[in-house]
mmCIF file of C-alpha atoms in Angstrom:
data_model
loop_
_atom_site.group_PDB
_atom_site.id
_atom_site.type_symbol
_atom_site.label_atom_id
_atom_site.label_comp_id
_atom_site.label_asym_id
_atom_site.label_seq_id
_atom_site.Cartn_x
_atom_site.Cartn_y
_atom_site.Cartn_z
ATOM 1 C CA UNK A 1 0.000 0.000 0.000
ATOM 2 C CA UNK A 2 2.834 2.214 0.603
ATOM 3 C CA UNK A 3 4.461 1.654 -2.447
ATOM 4 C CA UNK A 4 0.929 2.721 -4.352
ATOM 5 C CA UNK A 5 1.046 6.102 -2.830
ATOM 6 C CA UNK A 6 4.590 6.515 -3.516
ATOM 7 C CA UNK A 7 3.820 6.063 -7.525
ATOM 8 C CA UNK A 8 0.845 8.062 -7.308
ATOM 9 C CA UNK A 9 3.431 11.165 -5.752
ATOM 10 C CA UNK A 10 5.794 10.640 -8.123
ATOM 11 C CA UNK A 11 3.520 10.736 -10.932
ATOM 12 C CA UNK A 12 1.701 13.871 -9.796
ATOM 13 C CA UNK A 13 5.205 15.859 -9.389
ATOM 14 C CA UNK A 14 6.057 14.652 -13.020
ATOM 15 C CA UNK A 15 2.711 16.169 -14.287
ATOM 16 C CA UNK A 16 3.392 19.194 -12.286
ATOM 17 C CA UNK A 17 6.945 19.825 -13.745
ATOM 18 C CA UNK A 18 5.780 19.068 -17.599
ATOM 19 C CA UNK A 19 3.133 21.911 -16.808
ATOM 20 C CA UNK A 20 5.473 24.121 -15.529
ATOM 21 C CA UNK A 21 7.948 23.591 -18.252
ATOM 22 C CA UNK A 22 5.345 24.410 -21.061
ATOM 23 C CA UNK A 23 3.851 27.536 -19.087
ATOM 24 C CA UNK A 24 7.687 28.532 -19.431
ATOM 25 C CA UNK A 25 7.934 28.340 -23.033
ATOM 26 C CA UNK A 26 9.179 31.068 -24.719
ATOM 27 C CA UNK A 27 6.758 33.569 -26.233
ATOM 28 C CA UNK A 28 6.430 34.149 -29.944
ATOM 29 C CA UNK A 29 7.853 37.159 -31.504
ATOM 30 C CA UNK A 30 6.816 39.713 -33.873
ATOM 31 C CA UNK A 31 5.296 38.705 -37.350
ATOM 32 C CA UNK A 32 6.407 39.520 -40.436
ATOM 33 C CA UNK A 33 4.179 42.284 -42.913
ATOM 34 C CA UNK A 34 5.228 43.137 -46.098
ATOM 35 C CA UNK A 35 5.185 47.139 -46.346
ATOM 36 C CA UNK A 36 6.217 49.507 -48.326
ATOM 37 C CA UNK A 37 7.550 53.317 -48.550
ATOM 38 C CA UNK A 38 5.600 56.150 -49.358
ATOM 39 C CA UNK A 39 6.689 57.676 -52.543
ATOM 40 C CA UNK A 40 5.395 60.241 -54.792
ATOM 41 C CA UNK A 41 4.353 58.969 -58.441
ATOM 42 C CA UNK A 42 2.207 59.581 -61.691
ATOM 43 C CA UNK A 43 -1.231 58.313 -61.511
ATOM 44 C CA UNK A 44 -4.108 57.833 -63.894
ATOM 45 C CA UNK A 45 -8.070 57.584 -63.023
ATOM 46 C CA UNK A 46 -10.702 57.516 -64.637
ATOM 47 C CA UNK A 47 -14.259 59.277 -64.420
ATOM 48 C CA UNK A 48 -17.239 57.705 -65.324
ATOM 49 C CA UNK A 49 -20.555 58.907 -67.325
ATOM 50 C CA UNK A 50 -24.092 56.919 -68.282
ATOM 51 C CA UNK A 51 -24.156 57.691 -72.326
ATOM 52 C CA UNK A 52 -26.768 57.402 -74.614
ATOM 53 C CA UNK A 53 -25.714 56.105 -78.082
ATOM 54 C CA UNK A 54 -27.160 57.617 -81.250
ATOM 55 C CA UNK A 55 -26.114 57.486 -84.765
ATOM 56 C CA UNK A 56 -24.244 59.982 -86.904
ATOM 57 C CA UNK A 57 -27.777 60.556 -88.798
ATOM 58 C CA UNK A 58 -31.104 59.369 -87.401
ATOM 59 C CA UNK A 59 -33.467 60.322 -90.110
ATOM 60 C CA UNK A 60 -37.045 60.008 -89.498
ATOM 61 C CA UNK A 61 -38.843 59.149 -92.975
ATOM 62 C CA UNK A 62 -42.114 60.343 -93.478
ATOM 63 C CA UNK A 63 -44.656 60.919 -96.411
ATOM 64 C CA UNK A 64 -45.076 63.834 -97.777
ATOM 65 C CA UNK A 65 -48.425 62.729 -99.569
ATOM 66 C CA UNK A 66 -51.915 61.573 -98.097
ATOM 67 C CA UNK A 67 -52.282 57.226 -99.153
ATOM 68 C CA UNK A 68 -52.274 53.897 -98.676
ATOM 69 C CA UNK A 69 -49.219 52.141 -98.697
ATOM 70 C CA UNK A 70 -49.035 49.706 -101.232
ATOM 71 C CA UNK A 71 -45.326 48.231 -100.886
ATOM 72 C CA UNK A 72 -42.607 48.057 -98.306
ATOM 73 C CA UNK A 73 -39.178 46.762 -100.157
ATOM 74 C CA UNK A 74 -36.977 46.926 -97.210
ATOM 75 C CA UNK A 75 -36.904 45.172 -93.207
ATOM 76 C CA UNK A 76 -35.999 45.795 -89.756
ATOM 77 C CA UNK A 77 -32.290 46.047 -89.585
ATOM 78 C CA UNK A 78 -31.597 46.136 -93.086
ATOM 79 C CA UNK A 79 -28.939 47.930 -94.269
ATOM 80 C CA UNK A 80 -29.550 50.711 -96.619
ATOM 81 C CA UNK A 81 -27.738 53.207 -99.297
ATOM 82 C CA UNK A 82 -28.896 56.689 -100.339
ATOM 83 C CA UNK A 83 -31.431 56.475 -103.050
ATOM 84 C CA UNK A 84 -32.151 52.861 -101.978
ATOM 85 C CA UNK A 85 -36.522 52.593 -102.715
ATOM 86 C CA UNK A 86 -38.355 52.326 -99.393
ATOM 87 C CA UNK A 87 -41.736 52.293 -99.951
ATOM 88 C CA UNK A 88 -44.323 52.887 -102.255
ATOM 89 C CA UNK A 89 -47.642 54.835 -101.930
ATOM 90 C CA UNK A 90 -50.745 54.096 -103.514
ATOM 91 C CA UNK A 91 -51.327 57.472 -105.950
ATOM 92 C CA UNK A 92 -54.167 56.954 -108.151
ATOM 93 C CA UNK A 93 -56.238 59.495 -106.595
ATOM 94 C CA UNK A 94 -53.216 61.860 -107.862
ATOM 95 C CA UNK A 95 -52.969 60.354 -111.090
ATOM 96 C CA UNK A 96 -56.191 61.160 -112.070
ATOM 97 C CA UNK A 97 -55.971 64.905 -110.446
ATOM 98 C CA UNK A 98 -53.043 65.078 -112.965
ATOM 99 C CA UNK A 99 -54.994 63.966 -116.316
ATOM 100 C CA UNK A 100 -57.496 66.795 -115.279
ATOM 101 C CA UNK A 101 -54.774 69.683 -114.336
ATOM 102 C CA UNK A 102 -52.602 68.157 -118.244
ATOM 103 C CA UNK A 103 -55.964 68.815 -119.510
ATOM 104 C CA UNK A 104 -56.462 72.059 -118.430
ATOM 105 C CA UNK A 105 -52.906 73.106 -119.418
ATOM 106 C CA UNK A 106 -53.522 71.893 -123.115
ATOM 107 C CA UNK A 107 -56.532 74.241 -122.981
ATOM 108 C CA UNK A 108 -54.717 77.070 -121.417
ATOM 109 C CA UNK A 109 -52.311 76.594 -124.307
ATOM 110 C CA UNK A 110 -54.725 76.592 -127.230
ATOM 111 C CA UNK A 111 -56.484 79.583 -125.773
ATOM 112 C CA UNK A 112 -53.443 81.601 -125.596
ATOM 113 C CA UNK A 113 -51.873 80.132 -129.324
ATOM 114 C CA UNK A 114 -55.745 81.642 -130.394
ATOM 115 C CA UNK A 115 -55.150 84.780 -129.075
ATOM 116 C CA UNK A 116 -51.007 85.686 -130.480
ATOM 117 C CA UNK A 117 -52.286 86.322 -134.266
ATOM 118 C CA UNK A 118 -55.493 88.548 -132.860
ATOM 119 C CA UNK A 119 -53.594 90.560 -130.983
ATOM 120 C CA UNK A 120 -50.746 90.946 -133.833
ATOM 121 C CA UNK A 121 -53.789 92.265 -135.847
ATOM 122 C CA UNK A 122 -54.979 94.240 -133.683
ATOM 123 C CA UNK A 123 -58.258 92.589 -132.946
ATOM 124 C CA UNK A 124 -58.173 92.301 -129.638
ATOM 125 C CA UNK A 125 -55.654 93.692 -126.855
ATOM 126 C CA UNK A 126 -52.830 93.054 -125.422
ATOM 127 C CA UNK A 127 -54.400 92.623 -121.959
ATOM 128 C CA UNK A 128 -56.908 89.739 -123.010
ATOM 129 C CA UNK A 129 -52.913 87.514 -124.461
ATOM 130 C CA UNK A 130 -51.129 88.353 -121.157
ATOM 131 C CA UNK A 131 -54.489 86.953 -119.328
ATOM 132 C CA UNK A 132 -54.861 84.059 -121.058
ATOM 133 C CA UNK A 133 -50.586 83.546 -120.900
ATOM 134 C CA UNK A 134 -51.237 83.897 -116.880
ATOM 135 C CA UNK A 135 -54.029 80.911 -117.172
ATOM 136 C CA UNK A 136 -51.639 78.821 -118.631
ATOM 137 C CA UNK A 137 -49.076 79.462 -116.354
ATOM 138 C CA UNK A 138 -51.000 78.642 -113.310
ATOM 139 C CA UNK A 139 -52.192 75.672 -115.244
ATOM 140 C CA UNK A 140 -48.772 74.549 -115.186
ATOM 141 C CA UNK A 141 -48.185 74.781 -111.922
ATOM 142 C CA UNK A 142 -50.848 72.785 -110.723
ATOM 143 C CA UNK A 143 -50.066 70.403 -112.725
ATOM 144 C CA UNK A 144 -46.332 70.203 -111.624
ATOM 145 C CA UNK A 145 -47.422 70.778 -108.211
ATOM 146 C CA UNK A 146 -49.617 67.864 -108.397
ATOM 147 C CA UNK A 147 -46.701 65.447 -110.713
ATOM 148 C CA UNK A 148 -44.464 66.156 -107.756
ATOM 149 C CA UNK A 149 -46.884 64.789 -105.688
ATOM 150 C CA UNK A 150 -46.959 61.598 -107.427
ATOM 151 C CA UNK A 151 -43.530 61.261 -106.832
ATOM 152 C CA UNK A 152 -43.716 61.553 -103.390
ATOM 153 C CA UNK A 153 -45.583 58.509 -103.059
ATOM 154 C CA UNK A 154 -41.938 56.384 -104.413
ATOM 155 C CA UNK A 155 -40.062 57.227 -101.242
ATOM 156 C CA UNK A 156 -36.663 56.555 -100.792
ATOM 157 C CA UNK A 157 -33.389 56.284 -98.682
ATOM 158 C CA UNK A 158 -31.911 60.035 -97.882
ATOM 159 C CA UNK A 159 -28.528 58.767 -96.255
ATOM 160 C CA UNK A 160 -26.468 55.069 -96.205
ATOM 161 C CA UNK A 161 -27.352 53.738 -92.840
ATOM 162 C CA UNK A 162 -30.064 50.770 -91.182
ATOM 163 C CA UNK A 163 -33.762 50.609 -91.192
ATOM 164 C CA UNK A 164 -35.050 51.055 -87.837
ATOM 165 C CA UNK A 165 -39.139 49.674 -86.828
ATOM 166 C CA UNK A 166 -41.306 49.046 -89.287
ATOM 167 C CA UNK A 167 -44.402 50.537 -87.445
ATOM 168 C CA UNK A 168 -46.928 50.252 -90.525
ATOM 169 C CA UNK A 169 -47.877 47.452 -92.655
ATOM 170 C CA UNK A 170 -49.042 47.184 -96.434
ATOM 171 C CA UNK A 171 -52.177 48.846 -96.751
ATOM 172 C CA UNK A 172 -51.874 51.295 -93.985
ATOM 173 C CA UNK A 173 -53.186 55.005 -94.591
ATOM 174 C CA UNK A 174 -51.009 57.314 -93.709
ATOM 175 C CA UNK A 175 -50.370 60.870 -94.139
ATOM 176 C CA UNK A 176 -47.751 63.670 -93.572
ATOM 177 C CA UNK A 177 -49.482 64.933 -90.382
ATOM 178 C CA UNK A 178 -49.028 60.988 -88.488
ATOM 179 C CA UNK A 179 -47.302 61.045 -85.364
ATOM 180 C CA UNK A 180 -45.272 58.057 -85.690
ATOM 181 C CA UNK A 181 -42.829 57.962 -89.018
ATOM 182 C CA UNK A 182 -42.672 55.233 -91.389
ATOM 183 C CA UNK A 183 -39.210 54.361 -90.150
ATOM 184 C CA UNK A 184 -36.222 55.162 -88.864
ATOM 185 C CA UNK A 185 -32.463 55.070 -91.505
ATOM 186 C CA UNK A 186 -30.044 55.306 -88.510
ATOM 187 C CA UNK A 187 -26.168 56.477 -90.648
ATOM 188 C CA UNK A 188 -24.145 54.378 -87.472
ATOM 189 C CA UNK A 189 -20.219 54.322 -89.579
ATOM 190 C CA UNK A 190 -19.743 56.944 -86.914
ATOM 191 C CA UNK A 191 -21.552 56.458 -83.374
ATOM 192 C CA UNK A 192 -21.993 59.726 -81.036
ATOM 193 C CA UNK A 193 -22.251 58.996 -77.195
ATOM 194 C CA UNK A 194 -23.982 61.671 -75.198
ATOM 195 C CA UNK A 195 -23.522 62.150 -71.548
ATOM 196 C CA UNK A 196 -23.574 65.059 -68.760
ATOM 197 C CA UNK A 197 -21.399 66.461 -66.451
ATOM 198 C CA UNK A 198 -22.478 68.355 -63.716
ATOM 199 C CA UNK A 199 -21.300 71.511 -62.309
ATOM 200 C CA UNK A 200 -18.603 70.623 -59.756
ATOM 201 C CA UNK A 201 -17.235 67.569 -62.678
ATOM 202 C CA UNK A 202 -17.596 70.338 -65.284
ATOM 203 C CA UNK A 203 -15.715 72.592 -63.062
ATOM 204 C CA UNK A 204 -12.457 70.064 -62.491
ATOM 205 C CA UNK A 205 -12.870 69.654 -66.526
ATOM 206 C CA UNK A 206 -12.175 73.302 -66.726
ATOM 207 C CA UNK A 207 -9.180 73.460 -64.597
ATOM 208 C CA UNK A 208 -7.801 70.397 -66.000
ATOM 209 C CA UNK A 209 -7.148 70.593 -69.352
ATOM 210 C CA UNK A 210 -5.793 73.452 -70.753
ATOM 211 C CA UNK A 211 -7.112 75.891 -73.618
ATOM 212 C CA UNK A 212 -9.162 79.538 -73.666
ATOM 213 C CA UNK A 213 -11.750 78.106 -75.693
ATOM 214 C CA UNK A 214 -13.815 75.219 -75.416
ATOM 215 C CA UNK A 215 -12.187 74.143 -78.606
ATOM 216 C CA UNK A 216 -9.431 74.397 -77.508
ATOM 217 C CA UNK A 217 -10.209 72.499 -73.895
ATOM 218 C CA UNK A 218 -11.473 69.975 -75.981
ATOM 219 C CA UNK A 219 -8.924 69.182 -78.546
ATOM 220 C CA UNK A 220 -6.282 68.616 -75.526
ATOM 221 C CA UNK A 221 -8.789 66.737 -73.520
ATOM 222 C CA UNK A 222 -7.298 62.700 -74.229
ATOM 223 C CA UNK A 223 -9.214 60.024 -76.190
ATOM 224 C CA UNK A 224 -12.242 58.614 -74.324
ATOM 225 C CA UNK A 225 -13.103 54.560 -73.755
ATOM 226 C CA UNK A 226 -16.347 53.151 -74.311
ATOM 227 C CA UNK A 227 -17.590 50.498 -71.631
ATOM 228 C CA UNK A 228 -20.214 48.427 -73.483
ATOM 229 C CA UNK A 229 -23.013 46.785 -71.407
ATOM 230 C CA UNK A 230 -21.757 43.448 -71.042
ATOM 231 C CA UNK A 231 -18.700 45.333 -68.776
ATOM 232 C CA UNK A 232 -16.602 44.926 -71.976
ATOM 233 C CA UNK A 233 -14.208 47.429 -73.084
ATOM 234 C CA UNK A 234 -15.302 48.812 -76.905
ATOM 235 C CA UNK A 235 -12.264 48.048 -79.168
ATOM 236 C CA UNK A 236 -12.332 51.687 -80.889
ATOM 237 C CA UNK A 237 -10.870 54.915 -79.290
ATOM 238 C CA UNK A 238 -13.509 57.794 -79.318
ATOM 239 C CA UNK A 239 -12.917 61.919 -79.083
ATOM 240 C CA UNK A 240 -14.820 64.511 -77.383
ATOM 241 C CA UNK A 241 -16.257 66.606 -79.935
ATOM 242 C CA UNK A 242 -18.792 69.082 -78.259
ATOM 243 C CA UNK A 243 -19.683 70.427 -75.435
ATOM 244 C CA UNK A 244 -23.036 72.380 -74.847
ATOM 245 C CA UNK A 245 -22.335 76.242 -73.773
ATOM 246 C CA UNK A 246 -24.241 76.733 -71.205
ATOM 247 C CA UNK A 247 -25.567 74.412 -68.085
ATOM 248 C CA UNK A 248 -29.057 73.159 -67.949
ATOM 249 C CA UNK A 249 -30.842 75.541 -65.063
ATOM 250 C CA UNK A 250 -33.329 72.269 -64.338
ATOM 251 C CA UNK A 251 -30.807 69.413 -63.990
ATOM 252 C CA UNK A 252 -27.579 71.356 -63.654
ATOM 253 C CA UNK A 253 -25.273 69.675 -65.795
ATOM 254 C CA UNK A 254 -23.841 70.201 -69.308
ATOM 255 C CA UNK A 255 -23.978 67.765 -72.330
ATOM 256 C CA UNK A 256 -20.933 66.353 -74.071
ATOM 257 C CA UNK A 257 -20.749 64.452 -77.035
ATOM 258 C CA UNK A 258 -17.766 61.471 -78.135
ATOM 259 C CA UNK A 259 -17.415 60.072 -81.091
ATOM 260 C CA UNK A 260 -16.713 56.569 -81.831
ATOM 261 C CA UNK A 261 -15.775 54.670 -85.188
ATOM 262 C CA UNK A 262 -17.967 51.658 -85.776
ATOM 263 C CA UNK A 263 -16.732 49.439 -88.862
ATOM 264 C CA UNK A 264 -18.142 46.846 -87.696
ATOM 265 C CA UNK A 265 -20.982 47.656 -86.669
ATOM 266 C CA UNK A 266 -21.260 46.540 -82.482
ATOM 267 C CA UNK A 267 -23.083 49.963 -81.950
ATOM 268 C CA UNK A 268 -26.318 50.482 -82.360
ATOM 269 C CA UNK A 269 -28.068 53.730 -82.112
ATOM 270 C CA UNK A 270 -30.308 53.609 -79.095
ATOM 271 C CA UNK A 271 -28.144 51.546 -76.759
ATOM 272 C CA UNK A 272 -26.249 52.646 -73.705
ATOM 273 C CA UNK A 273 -22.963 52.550 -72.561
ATOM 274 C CA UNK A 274 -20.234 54.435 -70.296
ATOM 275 C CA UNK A 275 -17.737 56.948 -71.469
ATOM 276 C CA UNK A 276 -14.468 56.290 -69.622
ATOM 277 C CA UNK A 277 -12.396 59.610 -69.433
ATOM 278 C CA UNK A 278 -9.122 58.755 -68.445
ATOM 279 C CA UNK A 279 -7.020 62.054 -66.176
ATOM 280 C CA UNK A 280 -3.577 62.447 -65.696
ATOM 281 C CA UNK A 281 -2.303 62.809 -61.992
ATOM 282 C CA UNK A 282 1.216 64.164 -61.745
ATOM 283 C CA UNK A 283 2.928 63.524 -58.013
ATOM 284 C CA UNK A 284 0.381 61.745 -56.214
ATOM 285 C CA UNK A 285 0.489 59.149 -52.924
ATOM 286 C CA UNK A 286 -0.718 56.030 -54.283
ATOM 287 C CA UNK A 287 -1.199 53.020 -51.491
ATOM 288 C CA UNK A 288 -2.906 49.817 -52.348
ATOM 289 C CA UNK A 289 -6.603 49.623 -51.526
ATOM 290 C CA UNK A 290 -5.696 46.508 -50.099
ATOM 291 C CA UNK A 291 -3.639 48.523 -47.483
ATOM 292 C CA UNK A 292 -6.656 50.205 -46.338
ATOM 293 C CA UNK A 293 -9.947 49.530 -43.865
ATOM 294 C CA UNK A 294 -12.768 51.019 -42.903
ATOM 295 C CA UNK A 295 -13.124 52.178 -38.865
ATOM 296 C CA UNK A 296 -16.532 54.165 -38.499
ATOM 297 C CA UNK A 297 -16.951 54.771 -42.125
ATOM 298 C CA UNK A 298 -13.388 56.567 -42.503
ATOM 299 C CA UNK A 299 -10.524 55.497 -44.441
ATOM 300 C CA UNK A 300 -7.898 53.941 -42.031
ATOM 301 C CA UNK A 301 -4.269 52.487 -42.647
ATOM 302 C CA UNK A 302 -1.526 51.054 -40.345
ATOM 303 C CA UNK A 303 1.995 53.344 -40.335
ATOM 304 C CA UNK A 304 4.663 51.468 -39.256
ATOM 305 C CA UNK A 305 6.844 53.617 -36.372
ATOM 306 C CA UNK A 306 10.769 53.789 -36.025
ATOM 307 C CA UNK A 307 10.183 50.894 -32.887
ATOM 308 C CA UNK A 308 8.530 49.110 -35.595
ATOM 309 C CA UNK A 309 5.451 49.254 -33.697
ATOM 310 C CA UNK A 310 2.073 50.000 -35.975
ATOM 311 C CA UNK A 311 0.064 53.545 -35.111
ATOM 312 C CA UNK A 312 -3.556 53.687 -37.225
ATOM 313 C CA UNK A 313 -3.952 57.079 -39.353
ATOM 314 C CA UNK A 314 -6.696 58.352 -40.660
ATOM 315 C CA UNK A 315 -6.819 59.404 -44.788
ATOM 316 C CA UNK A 316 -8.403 61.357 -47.372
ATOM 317 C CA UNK A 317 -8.600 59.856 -50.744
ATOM 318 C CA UNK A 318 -10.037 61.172 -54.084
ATOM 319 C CA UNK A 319 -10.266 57.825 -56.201
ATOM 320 C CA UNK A 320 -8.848 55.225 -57.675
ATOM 321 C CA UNK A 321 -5.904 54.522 -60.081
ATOM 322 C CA UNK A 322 -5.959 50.669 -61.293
ATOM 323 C CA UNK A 323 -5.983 48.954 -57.449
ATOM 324 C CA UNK A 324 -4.273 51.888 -55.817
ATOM 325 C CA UNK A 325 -5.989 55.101 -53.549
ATOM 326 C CA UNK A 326 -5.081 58.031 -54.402
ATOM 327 C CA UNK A 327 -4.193 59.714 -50.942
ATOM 328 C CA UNK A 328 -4.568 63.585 -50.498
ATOM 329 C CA UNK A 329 -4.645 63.880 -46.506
ATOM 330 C CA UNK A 330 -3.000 62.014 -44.164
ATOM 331 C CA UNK A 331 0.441 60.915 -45.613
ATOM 332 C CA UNK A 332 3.559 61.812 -46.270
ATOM 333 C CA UNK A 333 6.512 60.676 -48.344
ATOM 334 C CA UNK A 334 9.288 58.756 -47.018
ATOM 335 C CA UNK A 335 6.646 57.124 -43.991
ATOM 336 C CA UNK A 336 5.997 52.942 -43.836
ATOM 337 C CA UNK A 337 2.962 51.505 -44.619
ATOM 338 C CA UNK A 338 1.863 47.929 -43.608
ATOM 339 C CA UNK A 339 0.045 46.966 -47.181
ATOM 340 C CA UNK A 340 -1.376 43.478 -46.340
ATOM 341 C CA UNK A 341 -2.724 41.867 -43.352
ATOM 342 C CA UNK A 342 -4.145 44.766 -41.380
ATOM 343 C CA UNK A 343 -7.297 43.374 -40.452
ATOM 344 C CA UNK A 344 -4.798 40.695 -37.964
ATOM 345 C CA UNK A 345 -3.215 44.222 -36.469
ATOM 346 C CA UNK A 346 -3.706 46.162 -33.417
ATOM 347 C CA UNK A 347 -3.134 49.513 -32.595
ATOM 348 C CA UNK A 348 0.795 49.431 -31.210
ATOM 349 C CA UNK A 349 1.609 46.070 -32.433
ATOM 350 C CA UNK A 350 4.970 45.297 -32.828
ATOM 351 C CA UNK A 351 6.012 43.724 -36.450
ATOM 352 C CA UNK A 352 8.592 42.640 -38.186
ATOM 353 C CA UNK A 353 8.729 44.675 -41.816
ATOM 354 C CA UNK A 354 8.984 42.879 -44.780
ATOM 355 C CA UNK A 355 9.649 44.832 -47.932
ATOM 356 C CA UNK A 356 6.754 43.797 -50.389
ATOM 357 C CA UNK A 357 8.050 41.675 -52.990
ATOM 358 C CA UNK A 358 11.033 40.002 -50.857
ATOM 359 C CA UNK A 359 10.667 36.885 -49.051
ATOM 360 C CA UNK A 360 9.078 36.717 -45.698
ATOM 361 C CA UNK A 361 12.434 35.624 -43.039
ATOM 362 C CA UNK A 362 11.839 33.006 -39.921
ATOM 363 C CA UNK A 363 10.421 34.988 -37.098
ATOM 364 C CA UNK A 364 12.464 35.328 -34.063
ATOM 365 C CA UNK A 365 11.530 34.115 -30.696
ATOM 366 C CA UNK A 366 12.201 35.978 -27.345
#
C-alpha cells in the first residue's frame, strides 16, 4: 500500500513539472508584414458617365403625300444606301388629279396660241394675251405641283445607314401629319455617345485641361473609352467633340458628345454605354486599396513607427488609379505603410517589416 502512494506522488510531481515547463515556453515574436515606402508617383483615373448612343444621322422618314401604302421593299435592320426605294404609296387618286390639271394646261395653251395672231392684228388687246398667258401658267403649276406629288408617293433612302421599326404594314393610310414615321435610316459608320457632367465635374474639366476656348479644352482633352453593357471594353478609341455652352438651369449639368468609329458595326443607335475619361495625376500618394480599412466609415491604414510598432492614421482619398488610392490627406513621403494583413493588427503592435516583394524571413523568438 505504501508503495501505491509513492507512484501516485511521483507521478503527480512529473505532471506538475511538464506543466510548468510548457507555461515557461518562450513567447512568440513579432510577425512579419510586407510594407512599403511612401513615394510620390504619376497616376491615372478615370471618371465615369451613363451615355446614350445615337447614330451619326437618325433620319425620321415620313410621307409627304396623303395614301395607302401599297409596298414596303426593305426590313428591320436592313442595311440601306442613299437612293435605296423604301416604300411605295398608292397614288391613283393623284394620277387622275393630274390627267385633269394636263388637260387644263392643253386648254390654257390653245387659248393663248388663239389669241397671239389677234392681238398681232390688232383685234383684240394686249391685256386679253397676257391673261390668257397667266391661265396657262397657273395651269402649269398645278399640274407640276400635283406630278411632284406623285412622286412623293416612291419614297426613298436620304442617307447610307439601317432601317429602324417598321411601325406600318401594307395597306396602312397614312399621311404627312401621323405622329409616328414610317421608319427610322439610322447612318451608325460613326456612333456619337452623349452624356452630362455636372457643375462641380464640369468645373475640375475646366481646370484640368488646358485651352481659352472650349475648342481648344477639348482638342487637348485625351481620347475617351467606351464600356459596353456586357462590362466589356469597346475596341475603338472615341474623341470629345462638343460640349453644350451653357448648363441646364433644371438638372444642372452640361452635355458632351464622343465620337466613336464603328466598322463593324457593335453599336447600335439607341443603346447605352459608359464613357471612360481617363485624367492624368502628376505627383500623387498612391497606397494599395488593399492597405486600407474602414473604422466608423473613414478610411484607415496602419503606419509602421521607427520601434517598428504600428500607429492607425486616418486618410483622405479622391479615387482610384488601377488597385491603388489616391491619398490627399494624411500621408507623407518617405513614412511605412503595412500593405497586407491589417485586419490581424492592433493599434501598437509590434512587427517585423517585410519589404513587399522580398521573401518573408523566420520569425524570431524571445
Amino acid at each position: 500500500m505504501k508503495n501505491i502512494k509513492l507512484s501516485i506522488v511521483a507521478a503527480f510531481l512529473i505532471f506538475a513539472s511538464c506543466g510548468k515547463k510548457e507555461q515557461q515556453a518562450p513567447a512568440q515574436g513579432p510577425a512579419p508584414f510586407p510594407v512599403q515606402t511612401v513615394e510620390k508617383q504619376d497616376a491615372v483615373t478615370y471618371q465615369d458617365y451613363s451615355a446614350n448612343l445615337e447614330g451619326q444621322q437618325n433620319v425620321e422618314i415620313r410621307p409627304k403625300v396623303n395614301g395607302f401604302i401599297q409596298k414596303i421593299y426593305v426590313d428591320e435592320g436592313q442595311i440601306v444606301k442613299k437612293g435605296q426605294l423604301l416604300f411605295k404609296l398608292e397614288t391613283q387618286t393623284l394620277n387622275q388629279d393630274a390627267s385633269a390639271a394636263k388637260a387644263a394646261v392643253h386648254a390654257a395653251q390653245v387659248e393663248t396660241d388663239r389669241l397671239v395672231p389677234l392681238v398681232e392684228r390688232n383685234i383684240i388687246s394686249v391685256v386679253q394675251l397676257e391673261t390668257a398667258k397667266a391661265k396657262l401658267a397657273q395651269a402649269k403649276s398645278n399640274y407640276g405641283s400635283i406630278a411632284a406629288s406623285i412622286g412623293f408617293g416612291t419614297i426613298v433612302s436620304p442617307v447610307n445607314g439601317v432601317i429602324g421599326s417598321l411601325p406600318y404594314r401594307e395597306g396602312s393610310l397614312v399621311n404627312s401629319t401621323s405622329e409616328t414615321p414610317l421608319t427610322t435610316v439610322s447612318d451608325t459608320k460613326i456612333v456619337r455617345a452623349y452624356f452630362s457632367m455636372n457643375e462641380k465635374q464640369l468645373l475640375f474639366f475646366n481646370k484640368t485641361f488646358k485651352g481659352q476656348t472650349t475648342a481648344e479644352k477639348l482638342k487637348n482633352a485625351p481620347l475617351v473609352s467606351l464600356v459596353l453593357i456586357d462590362d466589356s471594353e469597346y475596341s475603338e478609341k472615341g474623341k470629345l467633340a462638343t460640349m453644350n455652352g451653357l448648363v441646364n438651369p433644371t438638372t444642372g449639368t452640361t452635355q458632351f458628345r464622343a465620337e466613336f468609329a464603328n466598322p463593324n458595326a457593335i453599336l447600335r443607335s439607341g443603346g447605352t454605354a459608359i464613357v471612360r475619361l481617363p485624367i492624368e495625376q502628376k505627383e500623387v500618394i498612391l497606397v494599395p486599396q488593399n492597405a486600407v480599412f474602414e473604422v466608423q466609415g473613414k478610411q484607415t491604414i496602419y503606419v509602421v513607427k521607427k520601434d517598428n510598432k504600428v500607429e492607425s492614421r486616418i486618410i483622405q482619398t479622391s479615387g482610384t488609379s488601377e488597385l491603388n488610392f489616391i491619398v490627399t490627406d494624411g500621408l507623407e513621403t518617405g513614412e511605412v505603410i503595412v500593405v497586407e494583413g491589417a485586419s490581424k493588427l492592433k493599434e501598437n503592435t509590434e512587427i517585423v517589416p517585410q519589404p513587399k516583394g522580398q521573401a518573408a524571413t523566420t520569425t524570431p523568438t524571445k
